[in-house]
Amino acid sequence: MSSLWQQWRDEASWTNEAAQNSLNRAHNMAVAALERQTSFDLADQEARDSLFTLLGRFAAGMFS
């Protein structure tokens, strides 16, 4: 009987650990996706800023 209870405890522990690992993987994937999107957004904004700076310098040079 004791070994049966131990088997049930082991199976419950394994099931709980597997569920936690699955949740952790999903959380880590969501964080990575957000970081990736933020990185793309920052790079896009930097490219736009550079373009507008270049256009501003060009326009200022034309009127000088």
Short mmCIF file of C-alpha atoms in Angstrom, two decimals:
data_model
loop_
_atom_site.label_atom_id
_atom_site.label_comp_id
_atom_site.label_asym_id
_atom_site.label_seq_id
_atom_site.Cartn_x
_atom_site.Cartn_y
_atom_site.Cartn_z
CA MET A 1 0.00 0.00 0.00
CA SER A 2 2.85 2.34 0.84
CA SER A 3 4.42 1.89 -2.60
CA LEU A 4 1.08 2.67 -4.22
CA TRP A 5 0.82 5.98 -2.33
CA GLN A 6 4.40 6.80 -3.32
CA GLN A 7 3.59 6.09 -6.97
CA TRP A 8 0.58 8.42 -6.80
CA ARG A 9 2.71 11.15 -5.17
CA ASP A 10 5.37 10.73 -7.85
CA GLU A 11 2.81 10.91 -10.66
CA ALA A 12 1.15 13.99 -9.14
CA SER A 13 4.54 15.65 -8.71
CA TRP A 14 5.53 14.87 -12.30
CA THR A 15 2.19 16.17 -13.64
CA ASN A 16 2.50 19.37 -11.66
CA GLU A 17 6.10 19.90 -12.79
CA ALA A 18 5.18 19.25 -16.43
CA ALA A 19 2.36 21.80 -16.24
CA GLN A 20 4.66 24.40 -14.68
CA ASN A 21 7.30 23.79 -17.35
CA SER A 22 4.70 24.26 -20.06
CA LEU A 23 3.52 27.52 -18.50
CA ASN A 24 7.11 28.74 -18.14
CA ARG A 25 7.84 27.96 -21.80
CA ALA A 26 4.72 29.84 -22.91
CA HIS A 27 5.66 32.81 -20.72
CA ASN A 28 9.23 32.87 -22.04
CA MET A 29 8.00 32.74 -25.63
CA ALA A 30 5.63 35.66 -25.00
CA VAL A 31 8.41 37.72 -23.42
CA ALA A 32 10.75 36.94 -26.32
CA ALA A 33 8.08 37.94 -28.85
CA LEU A 34 7.50 41.25 -27.05
CA GLU A 35 11.23 41.95 -26.89
CA ARG A 36 11.58 41.17 -30.60
CA GLN A 37 8.68 43.45 -31.53
CA THR A 38 10.07 46.24 -29.35
CA SER A 39 13.45 45.86 -31.01
CA PHE A 40 11.88 46.10 -34.47
CA ASP A 41 9.82 49.13 -33.44
CA LEU A 42 12.89 50.92 -32.07
CA ALA A 43 14.90 50.17 -35.22
CA ASP A 44 12.04 51.38 -37.40
CA GLN A 45 11.74 54.61 -35.39
CA GLU A 46 15.50 55.15 -35.60
CA ALA A 47 15.41 54.71 -39.39
CA ARG A 48 12.54 57.22 -39.67
CA ASP A 49 14.36 59.71 -37.47
CA SER A 50 17.49 59.39 -39.61
CA LEU A 51 15.49 59.89 -42.79
CA PHE A 52 13.77 63.02 -41.47
CA THR A 53 17.08 64.40 -40.23
CA LEU A 54 18.60 63.85 -43.67
CA LEU A 55 15.61 65.48 -45.38
CA GLY A 56 15.79 68.41 -42.97
CA ARG A 57 19.48 68.94 -43.67
CA PHE A 58 18.85 68.69 -47.41
CA ALA A 59 16.04 71.27 -47.24
CA ALA A 60 18.12 73.58 -45.06
CA GLY A 61 21.00 73.27 -47.51
CA MET A 62 18.75 74.19 -50.43
CA PHE A 63 17.59 77.41 -48.77
CA SER A 64 20.99 78.46 -47.46
#
